[in-house]
Structure formats: structure tokens, C-alpha cells
Amino acid sequence: MQIIILPDAQAIGEWAADHIARRLAAGRLQVLGVATGSSPLPAYDALARRIDGTGAEGSAEGGAPAVSREALETLTAFALDEYVGIEPDRPESYHAVIREEVTEKLGLDPSRVHVPEGAAEDLEAACRHYEQLIADAGGVDLQILGIGATGHLGFNEPSSSFSSRTRVKTLAPQTRRDNARFFSSEDEVPLHCVTQGLGTIMDAGELLLIAYGEHKAEAVARAVEGPLTSMCPASIIQWHHDAVVLLDEAAASKLEHLDYYRHVQEHDLLPDQD
Ligand code: F6R
């Protein structure tokens, strides 16, 4: 696991966009796993600014390659999760969020962008179908992740099995409170969701976890330094062979071994490259 501490959310977005741009330029990224929520938004914005070099002066030292439209047009994307019972055209649905923040911003082909069908009549069949779609696409090359205050990844709340696949879950009360900001009231936040399982997420070739702000510090510390436990589902990233954790100072503030991570970052023998 590589832990990278950056000054703020914008710097995190630039780092993530540089990384994704390099993967795309090197032909190493055909299937991107996307998250909703606030955490990945600066990364999507920064990536959009790199399309065909527009605004690339904001890229990291050394200059990241610009992102070609062709690379994005043939990119396949899979979202992590969706609420149950919310029609895809409702603005609160993750279908709508992905359409607006990812598909349109990055100019992806909408037929290649997939979101779990939380409004399906047969949810179990929809979950199986989603797993099949990911398998048919050859698996996710790089998965962008946020982390919830409960330690969830996707909507895998505490007690989720480490080997779980896409399925229906019940949202934790804390998650419903946290996501009430996207609805008119907390009561409107659905009780249930469809989410990729932890096993599904772990199959991705690479994980990029983004967290910033003090409210994430506790969950980040448990995920990065705590025991591997389904009580903190995000702790499973410790088991992934290629996980990068991008944090700002506030989200990193409860890490016990912070000095060591900074030391590693400062003396990186193999800086981020293709
Ligand atoms: C969203 C998702 C969730 C969020 C997490 C953090 O698709 O899977 O795990 O990443 O709840 O949300 P934000 O980024 O809004 O703090």
C-alpha cells in the first residue's frame, strides 16, 4: 500500500488525474471503476481539464500526458453502487450523478458506462448481470474509491464479507445521515442499495482511494493501520497488491505512522509513472 499525503483536495485531484492520464496514454487502462460522492470530484474535474491538453499547465511536475478523446471514447466504466428504488432519471440517483460528473464531463460513450440497476424488479438478477458485465469487459483495471465514516467501501457497510460480490445491502444509519445532504431530508435517503462486493472491488488491478477532510481521519486510520476486519470494510485495502491512498493532512492526521509515510514519500525510488 502506498500512502501519499498532499496539501488539499485539489492537489489530490491533480495527482489522481495525472496517474489516470499516464495509464491511459500507456494503454494500460481500458476499464475504469468510478465512485460517486464528493471525494472523486476534483479528480474528474482535473481529468476533464487534461482532455487534448486543455489546461494541462495545471498538471504535476514533469508534466502529465494530456488525455486523448479517443482514449476516453473507448473507455468502459463501472460505478460502484446505486440506491434501491430510485429511478435512474432522478437527480439523487447515482445513474444521474455518474452521467453528469463522469460520462458528460469526460465525454465517455454512454453505452460503455454502467451503474448497478437499483430500480430493477429482480434485484438479484440485476446484481448477477452486473458481475457478468464486469467479467465480460475483462475486469476493472483501476478502481477509484472513497471511504465512508463507517469505513465502508462502495456501500459495503461494517460486517460485509471480504469475499462478497455485487448484491443488495442495507445502508448504515450513519451513511444515511452523511448522504442526507444529497436529498431533501434524511428520511428520503433509501434504506437499501446495490453495491459491488468487497470481493468484486478487490479483483480490480489497482485501487486508488481518495479521502480528505478531518471527518475522514478516523475511518482512514482504521482502514490503513487497524486490523483487517469486516467491521472496517475498507481495511481490506491492506490486502490488495496495488493500492494507493491519497490523503490531505486532515484525513491523515490520525495515522500513527505518519512520519514514516512522509519519509517514504520523500525518498520514493520509483515515483509514479506508467
Ligand atoms: C460512492 C461510494 C461511497 C463513497 C463514500 C464517501 O459511490 O461508493 O463509498 O465513496 O461514502 O463519500 P464522500 O466522497 O461523499 O465522502
mmCIF file of C-alpha atoms and ligand atoms in Angstrom:
data_model
loop_
_atom_site.group_PDB
_atom_site.id
_atom_site.type_symbol
_atom_site.label_atom_id
_atom_site.label_comp_id
_atom_site.label_asym_id
_atom_site.label_seq_id
_atom_site.Cartn_x
_atom_site.Cartn_y
_atom_site.Cartn_z
ATOM 1 C CA MET A 1 0.000 0.000 0.000
ATOM 2 C CA GLN A 2 1.308 3.414 -0.945
ATOM 3 C CA ILE A 3 0.195 6.360 1.185
ATOM 4 C CA ILE A 4 0.567 9.784 -0.372
ATOM 5 C CA ILE A 5 -0.118 12.958 1.575
ATOM 6 C CA LEU A 6 -0.921 16.068 -0.430
ATOM 7 C CA PRO A 7 -1.809 19.630 0.606
ATOM 8 C CA ASP A 8 -5.501 19.627 -0.295
ATOM 9 C CA ALA A 9 -8.364 18.144 -2.282
ATOM 10 C CA GLN A 10 -7.295 19.920 -5.434
ATOM 11 C CA ALA A 11 -3.764 18.529 -5.269
ATOM 12 C CA ILE A 12 -5.256 15.075 -4.706
ATOM 13 C CA GLY A 13 -7.435 15.528 -7.786
ATOM 14 C CA GLU A 14 -4.415 16.577 -9.862
ATOM 15 C CA TRP A 15 -2.371 13.605 -8.638
ATOM 16 C CA ALA A 16 -5.186 11.169 -9.450
ATOM 17 C CA ALA A 17 -5.757 12.740 -12.867
ATOM 18 C CA ASP A 18 -2.036 12.593 -13.708
ATOM 19 C CA HIS A 19 -1.981 8.964 -12.703
ATOM 20 C CA ILE A 20 -5.048 8.077 -14.774
ATOM 21 C CA ALA A 21 -3.756 10.098 -17.739
ATOM 22 C CA ARG A 22 -0.485 8.159 -17.683
ATOM 23 C CA ARG A 23 -2.302 4.839 -17.524
ATOM 24 C CA LEU A 24 -4.486 5.850 -20.470
ATOM 25 C CA ALA A 25 -1.523 7.071 -22.523
ATOM 26 C CA ALA A 26 0.324 3.825 -21.866
ATOM 27 C CA GLY A 27 -2.691 1.764 -22.987
ATOM 28 C CA ARG A 28 -2.968 0.249 -19.528
ATOM 29 C CA LEU A 29 -6.449 1.462 -18.723
ATOM 30 C CA GLN A 30 -9.431 0.115 -20.628
ATOM 31 C CA VAL A 31 -11.874 -0.304 -17.759
ATOM 32 C CA LEU A 32 -12.172 2.351 -15.050
ATOM 33 C CA GLY A 33 -14.059 1.818 -11.798
ATOM 34 C CA VAL A 34 -15.736 5.043 -10.712
ATOM 35 C CA ALA A 35 -17.112 6.171 -7.376
ATOM 36 C CA THR A 36 -19.768 8.777 -6.652
ATOM 37 C CA GLY A 37 -19.883 11.091 -3.620
ATOM 38 C CA SER A 38 -17.710 14.164 -3.116
ATOM 39 C CA SER A 39 -14.256 12.613 -2.837
ATOM 40 C CA PRO A 40 -13.524 11.839 -6.512
ATOM 41 C CA LEU A 41 -14.997 15.058 -7.943
ATOM 42 C CA PRO A 42 -11.703 17.028 -8.025
ATOM 43 C CA ALA A 43 -10.124 14.084 -9.857
ATOM 44 C CA TYR A 44 -12.868 14.015 -12.504
ATOM 45 C CA ASP A 45 -12.582 17.765 -12.931
ATOM 46 C CA ALA A 46 -8.797 17.635 -13.234
ATOM 47 C CA LEU A 47 -9.045 14.778 -15.720
ATOM 48 C CA ALA A 48 -11.538 16.741 -17.821
ATOM 49 C CA ARG A 49 -9.068 19.668 -17.931
ATOM 50 C CA ARG A 50 -6.419 17.372 -19.423
ATOM 51 C CA ILE A 51 -8.519 16.320 -22.401
ATOM 52 C CA ASP A 52 -6.464 17.006 -25.505
ATOM 53 C CA GLY A 53 -4.117 19.088 -23.423
ATOM 54 C CA THR A 54 -6.609 21.779 -22.493
ATOM 55 C CA GLY A 55 -5.493 23.306 -19.230
ATOM 56 C CA ALA A 56 -2.635 20.799 -18.845
ATOM 57 C CA GLU A 57 -0.476 23.534 -17.315
ATOM 58 C CA GLY A 58 -2.129 22.597 -14.019
ATOM 59 C CA SER A 59 -0.585 19.138 -14.105
ATOM 60 C CA ALA A 60 2.059 17.853 -11.729
ATOM 61 C CA GLU A 61 5.775 18.411 -12.030
ATOM 62 C CA GLY A 62 7.235 16.654 -15.027
ATOM 63 C CA GLY A 63 4.001 17.271 -16.952
ATOM 64 C CA ALA A 64 1.377 14.585 -17.241
ATOM 65 C CA PRO A 65 0.398 13.439 -20.683
ATOM 66 C CA ALA A 66 -2.773 15.003 -21.974
ATOM 67 C CA VAL A 67 -5.767 12.722 -22.282
ATOM 68 C CA SER A 68 -6.842 11.993 -25.842
ATOM 69 C CA ARG A 69 -10.527 11.991 -26.670
ATOM 70 C CA GLU A 70 -10.117 8.637 -28.433
ATOM 71 C CA ALA A 71 -8.796 7.012 -25.267
ATOM 72 C CA LEU A 72 -11.832 8.249 -23.376
ATOM 73 C CA GLU A 73 -14.323 7.311 -26.087
ATOM 74 C CA THR A 74 -13.279 3.675 -25.891
ATOM 75 C CA LEU A 75 -13.025 3.619 -22.099
ATOM 76 C CA THR A 76 -15.517 1.404 -20.277
ATOM 77 C CA ALA A 77 -16.609 2.463 -16.782
ATOM 78 C CA PHE A 78 -18.367 0.722 -13.918
ATOM 79 C CA ALA A 79 -19.863 2.548 -10.954
ATOM 80 C CA LEU A 80 -19.654 1.005 -7.513
ATOM 81 C CA ASP A 81 -23.198 1.347 -6.316
ATOM 82 C CA GLU A 82 -26.741 2.676 -6.621
ATOM 83 C CA TYR A 83 -29.671 3.235 -4.289
ATOM 84 C CA VAL A 84 -32.534 0.772 -4.425
ATOM 85 C CA GLY A 85 -35.841 2.143 -5.648
ATOM 86 C CA ILE A 86 -34.605 5.418 -7.110
ATOM 87 C CA GLU A 87 -35.319 5.730 -10.813
ATOM 88 C CA PRO A 88 -32.218 6.495 -12.926
ATOM 89 C CA ASP A 89 -33.615 9.847 -14.072
ATOM 90 C CA ARG A 90 -33.935 11.217 -10.509
ATOM 91 C CA PRO A 91 -31.092 13.675 -9.756
ATOM 92 C CA GLU A 92 -30.273 11.866 -6.478
ATOM 93 C CA SER A 93 -29.674 8.581 -8.296
ATOM 94 C CA TYR A 94 -26.096 7.530 -8.886
ATOM 95 C CA HIS A 95 -27.067 6.990 -12.529
ATOM 96 C CA ALA A 96 -27.666 10.749 -12.735
ATOM 97 C CA VAL A 97 -24.517 11.630 -10.779
ATOM 98 C CA ILE A 98 -22.323 9.415 -12.941
ATOM 99 C CA ARG A 99 -23.951 10.768 -16.103
ATOM 100 C CA GLU A 100 -23.236 14.345 -15.049
ATOM 101 C CA GLU A 101 -19.889 14.046 -13.271
ATOM 102 C CA VAL A 102 -18.255 11.316 -15.330
ATOM 103 C CA THR A 103 -19.901 10.461 -18.663
ATOM 104 C CA GLU A 104 -20.608 14.017 -19.773
ATOM 105 C CA LYS A 105 -17.574 15.675 -18.191
ATOM 106 C CA LEU A 106 -15.152 13.189 -19.710
ATOM 107 C CA GLY A 107 -17.004 12.621 -22.967
ATOM 108 C CA LEU A 108 -17.379 8.882 -22.415
ATOM 109 C CA ASP A 109 -19.613 6.771 -24.636
ATOM 110 C CA PRO A 110 -22.798 6.381 -22.505
ATOM 111 C CA SER A 111 -23.260 2.806 -23.745
ATOM 112 C CA ARG A 112 -19.936 1.917 -22.099
ATOM 113 C CA VAL A 113 -20.774 3.419 -18.711
ATOM 114 C CA HIS A 114 -22.503 1.042 -16.324
ATOM 115 C CA VAL A 115 -24.242 1.635 -12.999
ATOM 116 C CA PRO A 116 -25.943 -1.098 -10.947
ATOM 117 C CA GLU A 117 -29.694 -1.259 -11.588
ATOM 118 C CA GLY A 118 -31.152 -0.301 -8.218
ATOM 119 C CA ALA A 119 -34.609 0.156 -9.722
ATOM 120 C CA ALA A 120 -34.712 -3.325 -11.287
ATOM 121 C CA GLU A 121 -37.698 -5.521 -10.500
ATOM 122 C CA ASP A 122 -35.472 -8.541 -9.963
ATOM 123 C CA LEU A 123 -32.585 -7.122 -7.968
ATOM 124 C CA GLU A 124 -30.755 -10.410 -7.559
ATOM 125 C CA ALA A 125 -30.745 -10.987 -11.313
ATOM 126 C CA ALA A 126 -29.577 -7.400 -11.824
ATOM 127 C CA CYS A 127 -26.659 -8.000 -9.424
ATOM 128 C CA ARG A 128 -25.634 -11.188 -11.223
ATOM 129 C CA HIS A 129 -25.879 -9.361 -14.551
ATOM 130 C CA TYR A 130 -23.641 -6.566 -13.253
ATOM 131 C CA GLU A 131 -20.955 -9.035 -12.202
ATOM 132 C CA GLN A 132 -21.203 -10.623 -15.648
ATOM 133 C CA LEU A 133 -20.823 -7.263 -17.378
ATOM 134 C CA ILE A 134 -17.629 -6.565 -15.412
ATOM 135 C CA ALA A 135 -16.276 -10.027 -16.247
ATOM 136 C CA ASP A 136 -17.186 -9.620 -19.942
ATOM 137 C CA ALA A 137 -15.300 -6.308 -20.013
ATOM 138 C CA GLY A 138 -12.199 -8.123 -18.765
ATOM 139 C CA GLY A 139 -12.363 -6.780 -15.189
ATOM 140 C CA VAL A 140 -11.655 -3.329 -13.789
ATOM 141 C CA ASP A 141 -8.111 -2.053 -14.384
ATOM 142 C CA LEU A 142 -8.218 0.818 -11.908
ATOM 143 C CA GLN A 143 -10.854 1.422 -9.256
ATOM 144 C CA ILE A 144 -11.383 4.871 -7.750
ATOM 145 C CA LEU A 145 -12.707 4.689 -4.180
ATOM 146 C CA GLY A 146 -13.931 6.974 -1.447
ATOM 147 C CA ILE A 147 -14.337 5.878 2.163
ATOM 148 C CA GLY A 148 -17.389 6.364 4.361
ATOM 149 C CA ALA A 149 -17.327 7.368 8.018
ATOM 150 C CA THR A 150 -18.426 3.808 8.815
ATOM 151 C CA GLY A 151 -15.337 2.520 6.995
ATOM 152 C CA HIS A 152 -17.405 1.408 4.017
ATOM 153 C CA LEU A 153 -16.035 0.919 0.521
ATOM 154 C CA GLY A 154 -18.730 1.162 -2.105
ATOM 155 C CA PHE A 155 -21.724 0.637 0.160
ATOM 156 C CA ASN A 156 -20.196 -2.345 1.918
ATOM 157 C CA GLU A 157 -21.058 -1.442 5.473
ATOM 158 C CA PRO A 158 -19.433 -2.999 8.566
ATOM 159 C CA SER A 159 -19.871 -6.797 8.691
ATOM 160 C CA SER A 160 -19.713 -7.095 4.882
ATOM 161 C CA SER A 161 -17.954 -10.238 3.792
ATOM 162 C CA PHE A 162 -14.491 -9.737 2.356
ATOM 163 C CA SER A 163 -15.408 -12.092 -0.491
ATOM 164 C CA SER A 164 -18.802 -10.533 -1.264
ATOM 165 C CA ARG A 165 -19.963 -9.850 -4.815
ATOM 166 C CA THR A 166 -22.493 -7.325 -6.140
ATOM 167 C CA ARG A 167 -25.632 -7.567 -4.004
ATOM 168 C CA VAL A 168 -28.293 -5.688 -2.085
ATOM 169 C CA LYS A 169 -27.205 -4.167 1.228
ATOM 170 C CA THR A 170 -28.857 -2.111 3.957
ATOM 171 C CA LEU A 171 -27.274 1.298 4.482
ATOM 172 C CA ALA A 172 -25.967 2.086 7.966
ATOM 173 C CA PRO A 173 -27.833 4.907 9.778
ATOM 174 C CA GLN A 174 -24.587 6.915 9.780
ATOM 175 C CA THR A 175 -24.325 6.629 5.981
ATOM 176 C CA ARG A 176 -27.935 7.748 5.540
ATOM 177 C CA ARG A 177 -27.181 10.764 7.761
ATOM 178 C CA ASP A 178 -23.999 11.546 5.801
ATOM 179 C CA ASN A 179 -25.774 11.290 2.442
ATOM 180 C CA ALA A 180 -28.847 13.277 3.506
ATOM 181 C CA ARG A 181 -27.098 16.322 2.002
ATOM 182 C CA PHE A 182 -27.947 14.966 -1.457
ATOM 183 C CA PHE A 183 -31.670 14.616 -0.603
ATOM 184 C CA SER A 184 -34.312 16.968 0.744
ATOM 185 C CA SER A 185 -34.265 15.134 4.103
ATOM 186 C CA GLU A 186 -32.664 12.148 5.795
ATOM 187 C CA ASP A 187 -35.932 10.209 5.546
ATOM 188 C CA GLU A 188 -35.693 10.421 1.766
ATOM 189 C CA VAL A 189 -32.375 8.554 1.709
ATOM 190 C CA PRO A 190 -33.188 4.989 0.678
ATOM 191 C CA LEU A 191 -32.661 2.231 3.222
ATOM 192 C CA HIS A 192 -31.163 -0.112 0.673
ATOM 193 C CA CYS A 193 -28.598 -0.085 -2.080
ATOM 194 C CA VAL A 194 -26.977 -2.336 -4.638
ATOM 195 C CA THR A 195 -23.207 -2.355 -4.305
ATOM 196 C CA GLN A 196 -20.253 -4.133 -5.788
ATOM 197 C CA GLY A 197 -18.969 -6.518 -3.156
ATOM 198 C CA LEU A 198 -15.593 -6.262 -1.461
ATOM 199 C CA GLY A 199 -14.542 -9.319 -3.464
ATOM 200 C CA THR A 200 -15.573 -7.533 -6.665
ATOM 201 C CA ILE A 201 -13.600 -4.423 -5.688
ATOM 202 C CA MET A 202 -10.555 -6.487 -4.742
ATOM 203 C CA ASP A 203 -10.476 -8.012 -8.241
ATOM 204 C CA ALA A 204 -9.574 -4.619 -9.706
ATOM 205 C CA GLY A 205 -5.986 -4.390 -10.931
ATOM 206 C CA GLU A 206 -5.321 -1.261 -8.925
ATOM 207 C CA LEU A 207 -7.133 0.700 -6.200
ATOM 208 C CA LEU A 208 -6.988 4.472 -5.778
ATOM 209 C CA LEU A 209 -8.583 5.524 -2.501
ATOM 210 C CA ILE A 210 -9.241 9.244 -2.059
ATOM 211 C CA ALA A 211 -10.029 10.890 1.277
ATOM 212 C CA TYR A 212 -9.772 14.441 2.502
ATOM 213 C CA GLY A 213 -11.055 16.389 5.469
ATOM 214 C CA GLU A 214 -10.923 15.796 9.201
ATOM 215 C CA HIS A 215 -14.209 13.884 9.171
ATOM 216 C CA LYS A 216 -12.410 11.082 7.301
ATOM 217 C CA ALA A 217 -9.412 10.828 9.659
ATOM 218 C CA GLU A 218 -10.849 8.173 11.963
ATOM 219 C CA ALA A 219 -12.047 5.863 9.159
ATOM 220 C CA VAL A 220 -8.757 6.314 7.289
ATOM 221 C CA ALA A 221 -6.727 5.375 10.372
ATOM 222 C CA ARG A 222 -8.824 2.243 10.908
ATOM 223 C CA ALA A 223 -8.587 1.276 7.230
ATOM 224 C CA VAL A 224 -4.861 1.868 6.849
ATOM 225 C CA GLU A 225 -3.491 0.899 10.267
ATOM 226 C CA GLY A 226 -6.221 -1.023 12.014
ATOM 227 C CA PRO A 227 -6.723 -4.763 11.995
ATOM 228 C CA LEU A 228 -8.032 -6.403 8.849
ATOM 229 C CA THR A 229 -11.646 -6.731 9.865
ATOM 230 C CA SER A 230 -15.057 -6.703 8.224
ATOM 231 C CA MET A 231 -16.029 -4.226 10.973
ATOM 232 C CA CYS A 232 -13.980 -1.761 8.935
ATOM 233 C CA PRO A 233 -14.581 -2.970 5.377
ATOM 234 C CA ALA A 234 -12.023 -0.558 3.915
ATOM 235 C CA SER A 235 -9.271 -2.316 5.896
ATOM 236 C CA ILE A 236 -9.334 -4.885 3.073
ATOM 237 C CA ILE A 237 -7.215 -2.496 1.000
ATOM 238 C CA GLN A 238 -4.267 -3.658 3.135
ATOM 239 C CA TRP A 239 -4.655 -6.982 1.343
ATOM 240 C CA HIS A 240 -4.648 -5.541 -2.179
ATOM 241 C CA HIS A 241 -1.395 -5.900 -4.123
ATOM 242 C CA ASP A 242 -1.604 -2.427 -5.670
ATOM 243 C CA ALA A 243 -3.444 0.122 -3.559
ATOM 244 C CA VAL A 244 -2.685 3.835 -3.431
ATOM 245 C CA VAL A 245 -4.210 6.013 -0.701
ATOM 246 C CA LEU A 246 -4.353 9.737 -1.437
ATOM 247 C CA LEU A 247 -4.911 11.910 1.638
ATOM 248 C CA ASP A 248 -4.778 15.517 2.686
ATOM 249 C CA GLU A 249 -3.194 16.481 6.002
ATOM 250 C CA ALA A 250 -6.522 16.449 7.843
ATOM 251 C CA ALA A 251 -7.555 12.967 6.660
ATOM 252 C CA ALA A 252 -4.047 11.695 7.504
ATOM 253 C CA SER A 253 -3.993 13.333 10.946
ATOM 254 C CA LYS A 254 -4.880 10.225 12.963
ATOM 255 C CA LEU A 255 -2.309 7.937 11.360
ATOM 256 C CA GLU A 256 0.164 6.702 13.922
ATOM 257 C CA HIS A 257 2.979 6.144 11.431
ATOM 258 C CA LEU A 258 2.521 9.383 9.548
ATOM 259 C CA ASP A 259 6.219 10.329 9.803
ATOM 260 C CA TYR A 260 7.197 7.077 8.175
ATOM 261 C CA TYR A 261 4.734 7.538 5.292
ATOM 262 C CA ARG A 262 6.108 11.026 4.704
ATOM 263 C CA HIS A 263 9.650 9.648 4.793
ATOM 264 C CA VAL A 264 8.738 7.005 2.184
ATOM 265 C CA GLN A 265 7.019 9.600 0.021
ATOM 266 C CA GLU A 266 10.062 11.868 0.196
ATOM 267 C CA HIS A 267 12.521 9.129 -0.727
ATOM 268 C CA ASP A 268 10.433 7.351 -3.335
ATOM 269 C CA LEU A 269 12.802 5.384 -5.552
ATOM 270 C CA LEU A 270 10.108 4.729 -8.131
ATOM 271 C CA PRO A 271 7.985 7.854 -8.458
ATOM 272 C CA ASP A 272 4.580 7.430 -10.046
ATOM 273 C CA GLN A 273 4.940 6.528 -13.695
ATOM 274 C CA ASP A 274 3.299 4.454 -16.444
HETATM 275 C C1 F6R B 1 -19.928 6.114 -3.611
HETATM 276 C C2 F6R B 1 -19.363 5.158 -2.667
HETATM 277 C C3 F6R B 1 -19.107 5.513 -1.253
HETATM 278 C C4 F6R B 1 -18.446 6.874 -1.076
HETATM 279 C C5 F6R B 1 -18.246 7.188 0.402
HETATM 280 C C6 F6R B 1 -17.598 8.530 0.611
HETATM 281 O O1 F6R B 1 -20.076 5.519 -4.883
HETATM 282 O O2 F6R B 1 -19.132 4.078 -3.057
HETATM 283 O O3 F6R B 1 -18.300 4.532 -0.681
HETATM 284 O O4 F6R B 1 -17.221 6.863 -1.743
HETATM 285 O O5 F6R B 1 -19.479 7.168 1.041
HETATM 286 O O6 F6R B 1 -18.469 9.534 0.162
HETATM 287 P P1 F6R B 1 -17.967 11.033 0.022
HETATM 288 O O7 F6R B 1 -16.920 11.003 -1.024
HETATM 289 O O8 F6R B 1 -19.183 11.792 -0.438
HETATM 290 O O9 F6R B 1 -17.462 11.443 1.339
#
